[in-house]
Amino acid sequence: MEQQRTCLVVEDNDDIRGLISVVLSRAGFVVKAVGTGAEAIAEASGPGIALVTLDLGLPDMDGHVVARAIRARSSAPLLFLTARSEGDDVLAGMASGAAAYLTKPFHPRELEALAAKLCPIPVAQEPRTTGTSLC
């Protein structure tokens, strides 16, 4: 049986949340998308979360607080996806538990590549080739 990779997308902007969800779905993730920090913390405790993308500018609480709360509940890598791009912002993000930091605007391929790096496809799901070996 194939193991599903689930990504929790935390983004308050509906359009950006939709874009992130489409990119990650096409990359093979099952996506759970939420728009607030409180929803993110609740969902992060659920089973099977393999990756979390997190916007720092949430309407109900600071994204760093959300990151620390998620980190206390889950070992899934945190990918900060935010407009905050100053050097201090990146350092604070890493101190809050980010495994990677991507600034907006972003290219969808950058997101896909980072997600694949942070949460690789399990070997059982990799495409299998038949016929002659390429090695």
Short mmCIF file of C-alpha atoms in Angstrom, two decimals:
data_model
loop_
_atom_site.label_atom_id
_atom_site.label_comp_id
_atom_site.label_asym_id
_atom_site.label_seq_id
_atom_site.Cartn_x
_atom_site.Cartn_y
_atom_site.Cartn_z
CA MET A 1 0.00 0.00 0.00
CA GLU A 2 1.33 3.44 -0.93
CA GLN A 3 2.13 5.89 1.83
CA GLN A 4 0.61 9.34 1.27
CA ARG A 5 2.62 12.48 2.00
CA THR A 6 0.39 15.10 3.57
CA CYS A 7 1.28 18.78 3.61
CA LEU A 8 -0.38 21.27 5.92
CA VAL A 9 -0.57 24.62 4.10
CA VAL A 10 -0.96 27.60 6.45
CA GLU A 11 -1.75 30.78 4.51
CA ASP A 12 -4.36 33.46 5.17
CA ASN A 13 -4.63 34.70 1.55
CA ASP A 14 -7.14 32.55 -0.33
CA ASP A 15 -5.46 32.96 -3.74
CA ILE A 16 -1.97 32.16 -2.49
CA ARG A 17 -3.29 29.25 -0.39
CA GLY A 18 -4.95 27.90 -3.54
CA LEU A 19 -1.77 28.24 -5.59
CA ILE A 20 0.36 26.52 -2.96
CA SER A 21 -2.23 23.74 -2.71
CA VAL A 22 -2.25 23.17 -6.48
CA VAL A 23 1.55 23.13 -6.72
CA LEU A 24 1.91 20.67 -3.87
CA SER A 25 -0.97 18.47 -5.06
CA ARG A 26 0.69 18.20 -8.46
CA ALA A 27 3.92 17.29 -6.66
CA GLY A 28 2.16 14.29 -5.12
CA PHE A 29 1.07 15.65 -1.74
CA VAL A 30 -2.31 15.34 -0.12
CA VAL A 31 -2.98 18.93 1.01
CA LYS A 32 -4.77 20.19 4.09
CA ALA A 33 -5.08 23.98 3.86
CA VAL A 34 -5.95 26.39 6.67
CA GLY A 35 -5.99 30.16 7.04
CA THR A 36 -5.24 30.84 10.70
CA GLY A 37 -2.62 29.99 13.29
CA ALA A 38 -5.18 28.36 15.57
CA GLU A 39 -6.32 26.04 12.78
CA ALA A 40 -2.70 25.25 11.94
CA ILE A 41 -1.85 24.25 15.50
CA ALA A 42 -4.92 22.03 15.71
CA GLU A 43 -4.21 20.32 12.37
CA ALA A 44 -0.50 19.86 13.09
CA SER A 45 -1.40 17.49 15.90
CA GLY A 46 -3.17 15.20 13.44
CA PRO A 47 -1.64 12.03 12.06
CA GLY A 48 0.39 11.88 8.89
CA ILE A 49 1.55 15.47 8.44
CA ALA A 50 4.82 15.16 6.51
CA LEU A 51 5.44 18.84 5.70
CA VAL A 52 4.11 22.22 6.84
CA THR A 53 4.24 25.41 4.78
CA LEU A 54 3.76 28.43 7.00
CA ASP A 55 3.08 32.10 6.27
CA LEU A 56 4.34 34.31 9.08
CA GLY A 57 1.73 37.05 8.59
CA LEU A 58 -1.37 35.34 9.93
CA PRO A 59 -4.45 37.26 11.09
CA ASP A 60 -4.80 35.72 14.55
CA MET A 61 -1.24 35.24 15.82
CA ASP A 62 2.39 35.68 14.92
CA GLY A 63 3.76 32.99 12.63
CA HIS A 64 6.78 32.40 14.88
CA VAL A 65 4.44 31.53 17.75
CA VAL A 66 2.60 29.15 15.42
CA ALA A 67 5.89 27.59 14.31
CA ARG A 68 7.01 26.92 17.87
CA ALA A 69 3.60 25.43 18.74
CA ILE A 70 3.71 23.19 15.66
CA ARG A 71 7.28 22.16 16.43
CA ALA A 72 6.16 21.08 19.93
CA ARG A 73 3.53 18.80 18.35
CA SER A 74 5.17 17.57 15.16
CA SER A 75 8.57 16.73 13.72
CA ALA A 76 7.43 17.54 10.17
CA PRO A 77 9.73 19.99 8.40
CA LEU A 78 8.54 23.61 8.43
CA LEU A 79 8.85 25.55 5.18
CA PHE A 80 8.31 29.24 5.84
CA LEU A 81 6.66 30.85 2.82
CA THR A 82 6.38 34.55 3.57
CA ALA A 83 6.83 38.12 2.35
CA ARG A 84 9.20 38.83 5.24
CA SER A 85 12.57 38.85 3.51
CA GLU A 86 15.01 40.78 5.69
CA GLY A 87 18.05 38.93 7.02
CA ASP A 88 16.75 39.15 10.59
CA ASP A 89 13.44 37.63 9.46
CA VAL A 90 15.19 34.62 7.98
CA LEU A 91 17.32 34.15 11.10
CA ALA A 92 14.26 34.44 13.34
CA GLY A 93 12.48 31.90 11.14
CA MET A 94 15.29 29.42 11.47
CA ALA A 95 15.35 29.98 15.23
CA SER A 96 11.60 29.24 15.29
CA GLY A 97 12.17 25.84 13.72
CA ALA A 98 12.09 26.43 9.96
CA ALA A 99 13.83 23.82 7.83
CA ALA A 100 13.69 26.19 4.84
CA TYR A 101 12.62 29.74 4.04
CA LEU A 102 11.07 30.89 0.75
CA THR A 103 10.06 34.50 0.18
CA LYS A 104 7.06 35.78 -1.75
CA PRO A 105 6.71 36.24 -4.59
CA PHE A 106 7.97 32.77 -5.33
CA HIS A 107 8.18 30.63 -8.43
CA PRO A 108 6.04 27.47 -8.20
CA ARG A 109 9.00 25.33 -9.26
CA GLU A 110 11.01 26.66 -6.32
CA LEU A 111 8.25 25.57 -3.98
CA GLU A 112 8.00 22.16 -5.61
CA ALA A 113 11.78 21.63 -5.43
CA LEU A 114 12.00 22.66 -1.76
CA ALA A 115 9.04 20.46 -0.84
CA ALA A 116 10.65 17.49 -2.61
CA LYS A 117 13.94 18.13 -0.83
CA LEU A 118 12.32 18.42 2.60
CA CYS A 119 9.91 15.53 2.11
CA PRO A 120 11.17 13.11 -0.55
CA ILE A 121 8.87 10.61 -2.19
CA PRO A 122 9.11 7.28 -0.32
CA VAL A 123 10.96 4.64 -2.34
CA ALA A 124 7.80 2.57 -2.70
CA GLN A 125 6.16 5.46 -4.62
CA GLU A 126 9.03 6.29 -6.97
CA PRO A 127 8.28 5.42 -10.59
CA ARG A 128 9.63 2.02 -11.52
CA THR A 129 11.32 1.42 -14.82
CA THR A 130 11.35 -1.88 -16.58
CA GLY A 131 13.71 -3.19 -19.18
CA THR A 132 17.40 -2.49 -19.39
CA SER A 133 19.32 -0.86 -16.58
CA LEU A 134 20.62 2.63 -17.02
CA CYS A 135 23.56 1.92 -14.69
#
